[in-house]
Amino acid sequence: MTSRSVTLIDVARAAGVSKSTASNALGGAGRVSETTRRHVRNIAQELGYRPNTAARSLRRSSTGAIGLYLPRTGTRLDYYMKLAFGAVERAREDGLDVVLLGPHTASGGGLASRVDGLLVIDPDIADPSVPDLLDADVPVVTGERYLGGGAAPSGAVVCDNAASLTALLDHLAERGARRPALLAPGSGSDWAAALHAAADTWSRRKDVEVTVRTVPFAATPAQADAATTDLIATVPDLDAVVCAPDGAVPGVLAAALRAGLRTGADLLVAACVDGAAARGTHPQVTAVDLRAAEYGQACAALLSDLLAGTAEPGTVRRHDWTLNVRGSTTRS
């Protein structure tokens, strides 16, 4: 066949899939596995298929907007607000508006008629809205990978969260910590799962037990206070606490103060997410800076590239973090 005569139906038949599956695989949308997506794209390339961009434009006109979906409890957190503003800033450069989507947002054709693509940040397997969002007939970029089944996103921006927690634990050990503890959510998100795995790996490598307490994804200071109070009461010689949820670390400091422990001396305290809560305490808290605004920009940039056809479906981009050492871990 010549490239002029090859149609989408030809590609679908050669790949052994339906026409709609072939369309979704080539367009980076819909409920298509990454294996199927690669297979269809390879067949299309072998056949010399070229999409009819004029027909595509007639089928679905551009809305000039993308959707942003944050964790259900995330909108009150400093990290996600910075991320959202970063995404808005980057999308504006490409002439795109950003629509903040709420829980139980309608998907499928209804959503596809309102936005050109979606950003789904920290998708959790317990969030019932996520599978529908991933199955919307538009390109989807996730901030961190989705651990559930079903449709694969069109792309992802990921941080090495296991490396960041390992760096925190190494730092605490260098400062003399021998009985550290971690307050972290359950393993329903890629971020939380990476923290649990890293704590376990570090424990075995260093032969130092890391006591883990499960707290909500967006734990409040009161919830962190209660978990830390329990740690202080039940873990002999506890000398360091790492708090994963953004905004919860003041609760760790409050529990230490009530127990008569001096932060930075008797108890080292660190956070997995840097933010206003970590910087606004006394002493200020050592934390991992995930560079939220830049992360939002990176997610929006990848989605924009997918919409423009300058990035391949299935693209995964890396995002860097830094460790900010402060007074809460400066034991002399």
mmCIF file of C-alpha atoms in Angstrom:
data_model
loop_
_atom_site.group_PDB
_atom_site.id
_atom_site.type_symbol
_atom_site.label_atom_id
_atom_site.label_comp_id
_atom_site.label_asym_id
_atom_site.label_seq_id
_atom_site.Cartn_x
_atom_site.Cartn_y
_atom_site.Cartn_z
ATOM 1 C CA MET A 1 0.000 0.000 0.000
ATOM 2 C CA THR A 2 1.058 3.597 -0.505
ATOM 3 C CA SER A 3 0.771 6.073 2.358
ATOM 4 C CA ARG A 4 -2.003 7.786 0.399
ATOM 5 C CA SER A 5 -4.202 4.634 0.374
ATOM 6 C CA VAL A 6 -3.641 3.370 3.917
ATOM 7 C CA THR A 7 -6.637 3.980 6.160
ATOM 8 C CA LEU A 8 -7.270 3.588 9.871
ATOM 9 C CA ILE A 9 -9.303 0.459 9.091
ATOM 10 C CA ASP A 10 -6.270 -1.012 7.317
ATOM 11 C CA VAL A 11 -4.146 -0.397 10.417
ATOM 12 C CA ALA A 12 -6.797 -1.904 12.712
ATOM 13 C CA ARG A 13 -7.085 -5.058 10.582
ATOM 14 C CA ALA A 14 -3.314 -5.524 10.357
ATOM 15 C CA ALA A 15 -2.944 -5.033 14.110
ATOM 16 C CA GLY A 16 -5.868 -7.327 14.925
ATOM 17 C CA VAL A 17 -7.795 -4.685 16.877
ATOM 18 C CA SER A 18 -10.988 -2.690 16.430
ATOM 19 C CA LYS A 19 -11.058 0.635 14.616
ATOM 20 C CA SER A 20 -11.787 2.498 17.884
ATOM 21 C CA THR A 21 -8.867 0.785 19.647
ATOM 22 C CA ALA A 22 -6.554 1.693 16.769
ATOM 23 C CA SER A 23 -7.777 5.303 16.892
ATOM 24 C CA ASN A 24 -7.236 5.541 20.663
ATOM 25 C CA ALA A 25 -3.805 3.903 20.426
ATOM 26 C CA LEU A 26 -2.612 6.320 17.748
ATOM 27 C CA GLY A 27 -4.209 9.339 19.427
ATOM 28 C CA GLY A 28 -2.930 8.645 22.947
ATOM 29 C CA ALA A 29 -6.390 8.385 24.490
ATOM 30 C CA GLY A 30 -8.883 5.819 25.739
ATOM 31 C CA ARG A 31 -8.604 2.475 27.566
ATOM 32 C CA VAL A 32 -5.610 0.999 25.736
ATOM 33 C CA SER A 33 -2.710 -0.858 27.325
ATOM 34 C CA GLU A 34 0.808 0.354 26.637
ATOM 35 C CA THR A 35 1.627 -2.932 24.879
ATOM 36 C CA THR A 36 -1.327 -2.541 22.504
ATOM 37 C CA ARG A 37 -0.498 1.119 21.958
ATOM 38 C CA ARG A 38 3.063 0.281 20.890
ATOM 39 C CA HIS A 39 1.879 -2.587 18.686
ATOM 40 C CA VAL A 40 -0.635 -0.441 16.806
ATOM 41 C CA ARG A 41 1.838 2.389 16.346
ATOM 42 C CA ASN A 42 4.454 -0.031 14.968
ATOM 43 C CA ILE A 43 1.928 -1.479 12.497
ATOM 44 C CA ALA A 44 0.901 2.027 11.417
ATOM 45 C CA GLN A 45 4.528 2.957 10.820
ATOM 46 C CA GLU A 46 5.187 -0.217 8.833
ATOM 47 C CA LEU A 47 2.158 0.455 6.630
ATOM 48 C CA GLY A 48 3.059 4.101 6.165
ATOM 49 C CA TYR A 49 -0.209 5.328 7.693
ATOM 50 C CA ARG A 50 -0.662 9.097 7.967
ATOM 51 C CA PRO A 51 -3.636 10.439 9.982
ATOM 52 C CA ASN A 52 -6.139 12.700 8.265
ATOM 53 C CA THR A 53 -5.747 15.779 10.456
ATOM 54 C CA ALA A 54 -8.562 17.635 8.723
ATOM 55 C CA ALA A 55 -11.014 14.836 9.441
ATOM 56 C CA ARG A 56 -9.787 14.636 13.026
ATOM 57 C CA SER A 57 -10.451 18.329 13.497
ATOM 58 C CA LEU A 58 -13.983 17.916 12.186
ATOM 59 C CA ARG A 59 -14.666 15.018 14.564
ATOM 60 C CA ARG A 60 -13.541 16.909 17.638
ATOM 61 C CA SER A 61 -12.819 20.610 17.639
ATOM 62 C CA SER A 62 -10.349 22.020 20.127
ATOM 63 C CA THR A 63 -11.753 23.520 23.334
ATOM 64 C CA GLY A 64 -8.570 25.444 24.203
ATOM 65 C CA ALA A 65 -8.683 24.050 27.754
ATOM 66 C CA ILE A 66 -7.201 21.217 29.793
ATOM 67 C CA GLY A 67 -8.550 19.695 32.998
ATOM 68 C CA LEU A 68 -6.611 19.441 36.268
ATOM 69 C CA TYR A 69 -7.623 16.786 38.791
ATOM 70 C CA LEU A 70 -6.044 16.848 42.248
ATOM 71 C CA PRO A 71 -6.390 14.317 45.094
ATOM 72 C CA ARG A 72 -9.743 14.705 46.839
ATOM 73 C CA THR A 73 -8.129 16.100 49.992
ATOM 74 C CA GLY A 74 -5.357 17.944 48.182
ATOM 75 C CA THR A 75 -6.907 21.325 47.505
ATOM 76 C CA ARG A 76 -6.204 22.562 51.041
ATOM 77 C CA LEU A 77 -2.505 21.688 50.882
ATOM 78 C CA ASP A 78 0.284 24.134 50.056
ATOM 79 C CA TYR A 79 2.001 21.638 47.734
ATOM 80 C CA TYR A 80 -0.975 21.177 45.437
ATOM 81 C CA MET A 81 -1.783 24.866 45.276
ATOM 82 C CA LYS A 82 1.769 25.594 44.082
ATOM 83 C CA LEU A 83 1.539 22.723 41.615
ATOM 84 C CA ALA A 84 -1.760 24.049 40.244
ATOM 85 C CA PHE A 85 -0.388 27.548 39.745
ATOM 86 C CA GLY A 86 2.645 26.073 37.966
ATOM 87 C CA ALA A 87 0.400 24.098 35.620
ATOM 88 C CA VAL A 88 -1.713 27.189 34.894
ATOM 89 C CA GLU A 89 1.395 29.255 34.151
ATOM 90 C CA ARG A 90 2.773 26.681 31.706
ATOM 91 C CA ALA A 91 -0.571 26.031 30.004
ATOM 92 C CA ARG A 92 -1.059 29.767 29.461
ATOM 93 C CA GLU A 93 2.174 29.840 27.442
ATOM 94 C CA ASP A 94 0.492 27.475 24.967
ATOM 95 C CA GLY A 95 -2.777 29.392 24.937
ATOM 96 C CA LEU A 96 -4.600 26.842 27.080
ATOM 97 C CA ASP A 97 -6.964 27.492 29.978
ATOM 98 C CA VAL A 98 -6.965 25.164 32.985
ATOM 99 C CA VAL A 99 -10.234 23.828 34.436
ATOM 100 C CA LEU A 100 -10.045 22.495 38.013
ATOM 101 C CA LEU A 101 -12.076 19.289 38.134
ATOM 102 C CA GLY A 102 -13.906 18.193 41.254
ATOM 103 C CA PRO A 103 -14.560 14.668 42.584
ATOM 104 C CA HIS A 104 -16.936 12.456 40.566
ATOM 105 C CA THR A 105 -16.300 14.493 37.426
ATOM 106 C CA ALA A 106 -18.184 13.066 34.455
ATOM 107 C CA SER A 107 -15.923 11.343 31.958
ATOM 108 C CA GLY A 108 -16.296 9.925 28.482
ATOM 109 C CA GLY A 109 -17.748 12.068 25.750
ATOM 110 C CA GLY A 110 -19.091 14.672 28.164
ATOM 111 C CA LEU A 111 -15.667 15.475 29.540
ATOM 112 C CA ALA A 112 -13.972 15.162 26.157
ATOM 113 C CA SER A 113 -16.255 17.872 24.799
ATOM 114 C CA ARG A 114 -15.092 20.319 27.475
ATOM 115 C CA VAL A 115 -11.305 19.807 27.566
ATOM 116 C CA ASP A 116 -8.585 18.741 25.135
ATOM 117 C CA GLY A 117 -6.610 16.773 27.723
ATOM 118 C CA LEU A 118 -6.294 15.971 31.412
ATOM 119 C CA LEU A 119 -3.719 16.258 34.192
ATOM 120 C CA VAL A 120 -4.391 13.729 36.973
ATOM 121 C CA ILE A 121 -2.090 14.327 39.929
ATOM 122 C CA ASP A 122 -1.096 11.608 42.430
ATOM 123 C CA PRO A 123 -3.820 9.181 41.304
ATOM 124 C CA ASP A 124 -4.858 6.834 44.107
ATOM 125 C CA ILE A 125 -6.346 3.385 43.545
ATOM 126 C CA ALA A 126 -9.011 4.169 46.171
ATOM 127 C CA ASP A 127 -10.282 7.217 44.246
ATOM 128 C CA PRO A 128 -13.317 6.079 42.195
ATOM 129 C CA SER A 129 -13.002 9.021 39.787
ATOM 130 C CA VAL A 130 -9.552 8.098 38.475
ATOM 131 C CA PRO A 131 -10.461 5.108 36.241
ATOM 132 C CA ASP A 132 -13.149 7.169 34.506
ATOM 133 C CA LEU A 133 -10.745 10.057 33.972
ATOM 134 C CA LEU A 134 -8.132 7.739 32.474
ATOM 135 C CA ASP A 135 -10.816 6.332 30.180
ATOM 136 C CA ALA A 136 -11.878 9.748 28.874
ATOM 137 C CA ASP A 137 -11.423 10.135 25.134
ATOM 138 C CA VAL A 138 -8.585 12.678 25.519
ATOM 139 C CA PRO A 139 -4.839 12.429 26.261
ATOM 140 C CA VAL A 140 -4.124 12.073 29.990
ATOM 141 C CA VAL A 141 -0.897 12.892 31.826
ATOM 142 C CA THR A 142 -0.503 11.668 35.397
ATOM 143 C CA GLY A 143 1.694 13.245 38.035
ATOM 144 C CA GLU A 144 3.285 10.018 39.332
ATOM 145 C CA ARG A 145 2.221 6.636 37.985
ATOM 146 C CA TYR A 146 -1.202 5.066 38.534
ATOM 147 C CA LEU A 147 -0.997 1.711 40.326
ATOM 148 C CA GLY A 148 -4.497 0.570 39.380
ATOM 149 C CA GLY A 149 -5.515 -1.375 36.301
ATOM 150 C CA GLY A 150 -7.483 -0.319 33.246
ATOM 151 C CA ALA A 151 -6.495 2.389 30.827
ATOM 152 C CA ALA A 152 -2.889 3.500 30.657
ATOM 153 C CA PRO A 153 -2.251 7.268 30.712
ATOM 154 C CA SER A 154 -0.816 8.932 27.627
ATOM 155 C CA GLY A 155 2.211 10.083 29.646
ATOM 156 C CA ALA A 156 3.540 10.657 33.150
ATOM 157 C CA VAL A 157 5.902 12.906 35.078
ATOM 158 C CA VAL A 158 7.535 11.095 37.981
ATOM 159 C CA CYS A 159 9.810 11.901 40.899
ATOM 160 C CA ASP A 160 12.218 9.403 42.484
ATOM 161 C CA ASN A 161 10.438 9.402 45.843
ATOM 162 C CA ALA A 162 12.261 6.299 47.046
ATOM 163 C CA ALA A 163 15.573 8.114 46.562
ATOM 164 C CA SER A 164 14.344 11.198 48.419
ATOM 165 C CA LEU A 165 13.281 9.208 51.504
ATOM 166 C CA THR A 166 16.529 7.242 51.385
ATOM 167 C CA ALA A 167 18.440 10.539 51.393
ATOM 168 C CA LEU A 168 16.397 11.728 54.397
ATOM 169 C CA LEU A 169 17.040 8.509 56.341
ATOM 170 C CA ASP A 170 20.749 8.619 55.483
ATOM 171 C CA HIS A 171 20.884 12.216 56.702
ATOM 172 C CA LEU A 172 19.192 11.281 59.992
ATOM 173 C CA ALA A 173 21.579 8.367 60.479
ATOM 174 C CA GLU A 174 24.549 10.679 59.873
ATOM 175 C CA ARG A 175 23.149 12.900 62.622
ATOM 176 C CA GLY A 176 23.063 9.972 65.037
ATOM 177 C CA ALA A 177 19.515 8.611 64.653
ATOM 178 C CA ARG A 178 19.247 4.894 65.465
ATOM 179 C CA ARG A 179 15.479 4.396 65.954
ATOM 180 C CA PRO A 180 13.704 6.374 63.214
ATOM 181 C CA ALA A 181 9.984 6.247 62.459
ATOM 182 C CA LEU A 182 7.942 7.161 59.393
ATOM 183 C CA LEU A 183 4.412 8.570 59.259
ATOM 184 C CA ALA A 184 3.099 7.726 55.777
ATOM 185 C CA PRO A 185 -0.187 7.038 53.973
ATOM 186 C CA GLY A 186 -1.151 3.553 52.862
ATOM 187 C CA SER A 187 0.289 2.290 49.589
ATOM 188 C CA GLY A 188 -2.584 3.305 47.291
ATOM 189 C CA SER A 189 -0.581 5.948 45.429
ATOM 190 C CA ASP A 190 2.760 5.662 43.659
ATOM 191 C CA TRP A 191 4.247 8.250 46.048
ATOM 192 C CA ALA A 192 3.172 6.443 49.216
ATOM 193 C CA ALA A 193 4.083 3.006 47.850
ATOM 194 C CA ALA A 194 7.575 4.272 47.036
ATOM 195 C CA LEU A 195 7.996 5.569 50.604
ATOM 196 C CA HIS A 196 6.982 2.234 52.141
ATOM 197 C CA ALA A 197 9.286 0.314 49.811
ATOM 198 C CA ALA A 198 12.201 2.673 50.451
ATOM 199 C CA ALA A 199 11.784 2.459 54.238
ATOM 200 C CA ASP A 200 11.808 -1.353 54.043
ATOM 201 C CA THR A 201 14.846 -1.436 51.740
ATOM 202 C CA TRP A 202 16.767 1.041 53.889
ATOM 203 C CA SER A 203 15.955 -0.934 57.057
ATOM 204 C CA ARG A 204 17.339 -4.149 55.585
ATOM 205 C CA ARG A 205 20.396 -2.485 54.081
ATOM 206 C CA LYS A 206 21.319 -0.626 57.271
ATOM 207 C CA ASP A 207 20.023 -3.279 59.695
ATOM 208 C CA VAL A 208 18.123 -0.466 61.431
ATOM 209 C CA GLU A 209 14.399 -0.828 61.989
ATOM 210 C CA VAL A 210 12.193 1.969 60.641
ATOM 211 C CA THR A 211 8.893 1.932 62.505
ATOM 212 C CA VAL A 212 6.063 2.857 60.128
ATOM 213 C CA ARG A 213 2.720 4.319 61.211
ATOM 214 C CA THR A 214 -0.036 4.670 58.625
ATOM 215 C CA VAL A 215 -1.753 8.066 58.535
ATOM 216 C CA PRO A 216 -4.201 9.615 56.028
ATOM 217 C CA PHE A 217 -2.871 10.893 52.680
ATOM 218 C CA ALA A 218 -3.601 14.472 53.768
ATOM 219 C CA ALA A 219 -3.120 13.958 57.512
ATOM 220 C CA THR A 220 -3.863 16.972 59.695
ATOM 221 C CA PRO A 221 -1.477 18.204 62.390
ATOM 222 C CA ALA A 222 -3.844 16.673 64.960
ATOM 223 C CA GLN A 223 -3.592 13.267 63.288
ATOM 224 C CA ALA A 224 0.198 13.538 63.082
ATOM 225 C CA ASP A 225 0.244 14.584 66.764
ATOM 226 C CA ALA A 226 -1.748 11.488 67.757
ATOM 227 C CA ALA A 227 0.472 9.159 65.711
ATOM 228 C CA THR A 228 3.670 10.692 67.132
ATOM 229 C CA THR A 229 2.341 10.530 70.681
ATOM 230 C CA ASP A 230 1.742 6.812 70.150
ATOM 231 C CA LEU A 231 5.258 6.362 68.762
ATOM 232 C CA ILE A 232 6.824 8.132 71.726
ATOM 233 C CA ALA A 233 4.846 5.913 74.107
ATOM 234 C CA THR A 234 5.482 2.591 72.352
ATOM 235 C CA VAL A 235 8.879 2.760 70.598
ATOM 236 C CA PRO A 236 11.788 2.588 73.041
ATOM 237 C CA ASP A 237 14.561 5.096 72.326
ATOM 238 C CA LEU A 238 12.678 6.727 69.445
ATOM 239 C CA ASP A 239 15.019 9.453 68.186
ATOM 240 C CA ALA A 240 13.720 10.570 64.766
ATOM 241 C CA VAL A 241 10.373 10.996 62.996
ATOM 242 C CA VAL A 242 9.857 11.540 59.271
ATOM 243 C CA CYS A 243 6.433 12.965 58.428
ATOM 244 C CA ALA A 244 5.259 12.278 54.861
ATOM 245 C CA PRO A 245 1.973 14.249 54.440
ATOM 246 C CA ASP A 246 2.268 17.914 53.526
ATOM 247 C CA GLY A 247 1.215 20.281 56.305
ATOM 248 C CA ALA A 248 1.146 17.686 59.098
ATOM 249 C CA VAL A 249 4.631 18.174 60.573
ATOM 250 C CA PRO A 250 3.582 20.771 63.214
ATOM 251 C CA GLY A 251 1.681 17.929 64.880
ATOM 252 C CA VAL A 252 4.928 15.985 65.264
ATOM 253 C CA LEU A 253 6.590 18.984 66.916
ATOM 254 C CA ALA A 254 3.623 19.495 69.242
ATOM 255 C CA ALA A 255 3.760 15.873 70.419
ATOM 256 C CA ALA A 256 7.518 16.128 71.023
ATOM 257 C CA LEU A 257 7.126 19.338 73.029
ATOM 258 C CA ARG A 258 4.375 17.836 75.170
ATOM 259 C CA ALA A 259 6.612 14.834 75.894
ATOM 260 C CA GLY A 260 9.491 17.081 76.928
ATOM 261 C CA LEU A 261 11.635 16.181 73.904
ATOM 262 C CA ARG A 262 13.749 18.907 72.297
ATOM 263 C CA THR A 263 13.375 18.946 68.517
ATOM 264 C CA GLY A 264 16.796 18.779 66.882
ATOM 265 C CA ALA A 265 18.386 17.336 70.015
ATOM 266 C CA ASP A 266 16.299 14.609 71.679
ATOM 267 C CA LEU A 267 14.145 14.019 68.607
ATOM 268 C CA LEU A 268 15.140 14.714 65.014
ATOM 269 C CA VAL A 269 12.207 15.672 62.771
ATOM 270 C CA ALA A 270 12.039 15.730 58.964
ATOM 271 C CA ALA A 271 9.368 15.960 56.272
ATOM 272 C CA CYS A 272 8.904 14.312 52.864
ATOM 273 C CA VAL A 273 7.268 17.456 51.450
ATOM 274 C CA ASP A 274 8.693 20.935 51.929
ATOM 275 C CA GLY A 275 6.144 23.682 52.348
ATOM 276 C CA ALA A 276 4.834 26.476 54.525
ATOM 277 C CA ALA A 277 4.327 24.125 57.476
ATOM 278 C CA ALA A 278 7.958 22.967 57.460
ATOM 279 C CA ARG A 279 9.363 26.477 57.029
ATOM 280 C CA GLY A 280 7.002 28.198 59.466
ATOM 281 C CA THR A 281 7.884 26.208 62.583
ATOM 282 C CA HIS A 282 10.544 26.710 65.244
ATOM 283 C CA PRO A 283 12.918 25.177 64.607
ATOM 284 C CA GLN A 284 12.351 24.994 60.878
ATOM 285 C CA VAL A 285 12.061 21.430 59.621
ATOM 286 C CA THR A 286 14.433 19.609 57.273
ATOM 287 C CA ALA A 287 12.381 18.593 54.219
ATOM 288 C CA VAL A 288 12.432 17.284 50.655
ATOM 289 C CA ASP A 289 11.650 20.071 48.198
ATOM 290 C CA LEU A 290 9.641 18.469 45.390
ATOM 291 C CA ARG A 291 9.578 21.848 43.565
ATOM 292 C CA ALA A 292 5.806 21.801 43.240
ATOM 293 C CA ALA A 293 5.407 24.734 40.850
ATOM 294 C CA GLU A 294 8.021 23.315 38.480
ATOM 295 C CA TYR A 295 6.363 19.899 38.756
ATOM 296 C CA GLY A 296 3.042 21.389 37.662
ATOM 297 C CA GLN A 297 4.805 23.114 34.780
ATOM 298 C CA ALA A 298 6.398 19.828 33.711
ATOM 299 C CA CYS A 299 3.051 18.009 33.729
ATOM 300 C CA ALA A 300 1.386 20.731 31.668
ATOM 301 C CA ALA A 301 4.338 20.828 29.252
ATOM 302 C CA LEU A 302 4.104 17.085 28.589
ATOM 303 C CA LEU A 303 0.350 17.275 27.993
ATOM 304 C CA SER A 304 0.851 20.217 25.642
ATOM 305 C CA ASP A 305 3.495 18.258 23.727
ATOM 306 C CA LEU A 306 1.171 15.262 23.437
ATOM 307 C CA LEU A 307 -1.623 17.470 22.126
ATOM 308 C CA ALA A 308 0.752 19.017 19.609
ATOM 309 C CA GLY A 309 2.085 15.625 18.522
ATOM 310 C CA THR A 310 5.649 16.467 19.544
ATOM 311 C CA ALA A 311 5.749 13.788 22.291
ATOM 312 C CA GLU A 312 5.066 10.090 21.846
ATOM 313 C CA PRO A 313 2.189 8.472 23.789
ATOM 314 C CA GLY A 314 3.660 6.592 26.742
ATOM 315 C CA THR A 315 6.337 9.241 27.392
ATOM 316 C CA VAL A 316 7.609 9.333 30.988
ATOM 317 C CA ARG A 317 9.603 12.357 32.125
ATOM 318 C CA ARG A 318 11.630 12.684 35.332
ATOM 319 C CA HIS A 319 11.410 15.512 37.836
ATOM 320 C CA ASP A 320 14.187 16.354 40.292
ATOM 321 C CA TRP A 321 13.989 17.078 44.028
ATOM 322 C CA THR A 322 16.370 18.664 46.543
ATOM 323 C CA LEU A 323 16.935 18.188 50.275
ATOM 324 C CA ASN A 324 16.739 21.298 52.450
ATOM 325 C CA VAL A 325 18.526 20.735 55.779
ATOM 326 C CA ARG A 326 17.300 22.917 58.657
ATOM 327 C CA GLY A 327 17.393 23.206 62.424
ATOM 328 C CA SER A 328 15.162 20.207 63.208
ATOM 329 C CA THR A 329 18.001 17.790 62.371
ATOM 330 C CA THR A 330 21.104 19.779 63.318
ATOM 331 C CA ARG A 331 22.026 17.759 66.380
ATOM 332 C CA SER A 332 25.546 18.692 67.449
#
